CSV table of C-alpha atoms in Angstrom, one decimal:
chain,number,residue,atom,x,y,z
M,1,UNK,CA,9.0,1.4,27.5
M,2,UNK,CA,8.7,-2.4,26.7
M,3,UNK,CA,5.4,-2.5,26.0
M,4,UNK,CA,5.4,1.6,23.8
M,5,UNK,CA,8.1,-0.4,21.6
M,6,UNK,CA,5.7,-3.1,21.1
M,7,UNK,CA,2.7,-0.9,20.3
M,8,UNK,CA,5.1,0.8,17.4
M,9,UNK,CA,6.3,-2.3,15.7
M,10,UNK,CA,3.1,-3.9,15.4
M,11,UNK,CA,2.1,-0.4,13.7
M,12,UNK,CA,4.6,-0.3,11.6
M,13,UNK,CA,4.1,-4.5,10.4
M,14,UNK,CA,0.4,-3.2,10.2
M,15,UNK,CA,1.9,-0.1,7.9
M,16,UNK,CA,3.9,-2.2,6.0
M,17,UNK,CA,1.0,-4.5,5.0
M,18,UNK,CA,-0.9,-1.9,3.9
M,19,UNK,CA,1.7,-0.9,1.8
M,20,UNK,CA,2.5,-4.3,0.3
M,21,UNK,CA,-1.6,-4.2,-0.3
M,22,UNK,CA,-1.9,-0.8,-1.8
M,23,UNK,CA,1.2,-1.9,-4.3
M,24,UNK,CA,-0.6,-5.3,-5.2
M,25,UNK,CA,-3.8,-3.3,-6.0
M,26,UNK,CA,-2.0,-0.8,-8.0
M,27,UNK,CA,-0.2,-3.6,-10.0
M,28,UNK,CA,-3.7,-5.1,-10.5
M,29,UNK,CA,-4.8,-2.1,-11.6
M,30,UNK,CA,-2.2,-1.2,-14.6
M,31,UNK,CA,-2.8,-4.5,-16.3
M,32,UNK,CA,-3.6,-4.2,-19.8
M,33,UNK,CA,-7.3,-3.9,-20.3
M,34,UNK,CA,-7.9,-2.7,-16.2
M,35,UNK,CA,-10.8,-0.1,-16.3
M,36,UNK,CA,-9.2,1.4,-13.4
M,37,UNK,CA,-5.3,1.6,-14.8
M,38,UNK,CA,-5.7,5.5,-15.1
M,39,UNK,CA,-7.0,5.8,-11.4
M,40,UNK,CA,-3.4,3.5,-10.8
M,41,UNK,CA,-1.2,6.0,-12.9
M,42,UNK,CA,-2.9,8.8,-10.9
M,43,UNK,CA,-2.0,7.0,-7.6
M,44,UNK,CA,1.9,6.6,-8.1
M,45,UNK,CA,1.5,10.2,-9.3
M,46,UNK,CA,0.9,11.5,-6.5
M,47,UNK,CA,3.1,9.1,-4.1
């Protein structure tokens, strides 16, 4: 049981960095003069 709960909250810190990156990249992205700021917009669209 220990060792399951361990296995889930290092997915979920692993989850939650991803999500911290993909936010980062998407602010990136919607800078002023980005190429890709469309491909961000289209991104949060779909969230």
């Amino acid at each position: 049981m220990n060792s399951e709960r361990r296995i889930v909250e290092k997915e979920i810190h692993r989850f939650a960095l991803n999500d911290k990156l993909m936010v980062n990249c998407q602010w990136l992205m919607v800078m002023p003069g980005y190429p890709n700021a469309n491909f961000a917009n289209d991104a949060n669209g779909r969230k």
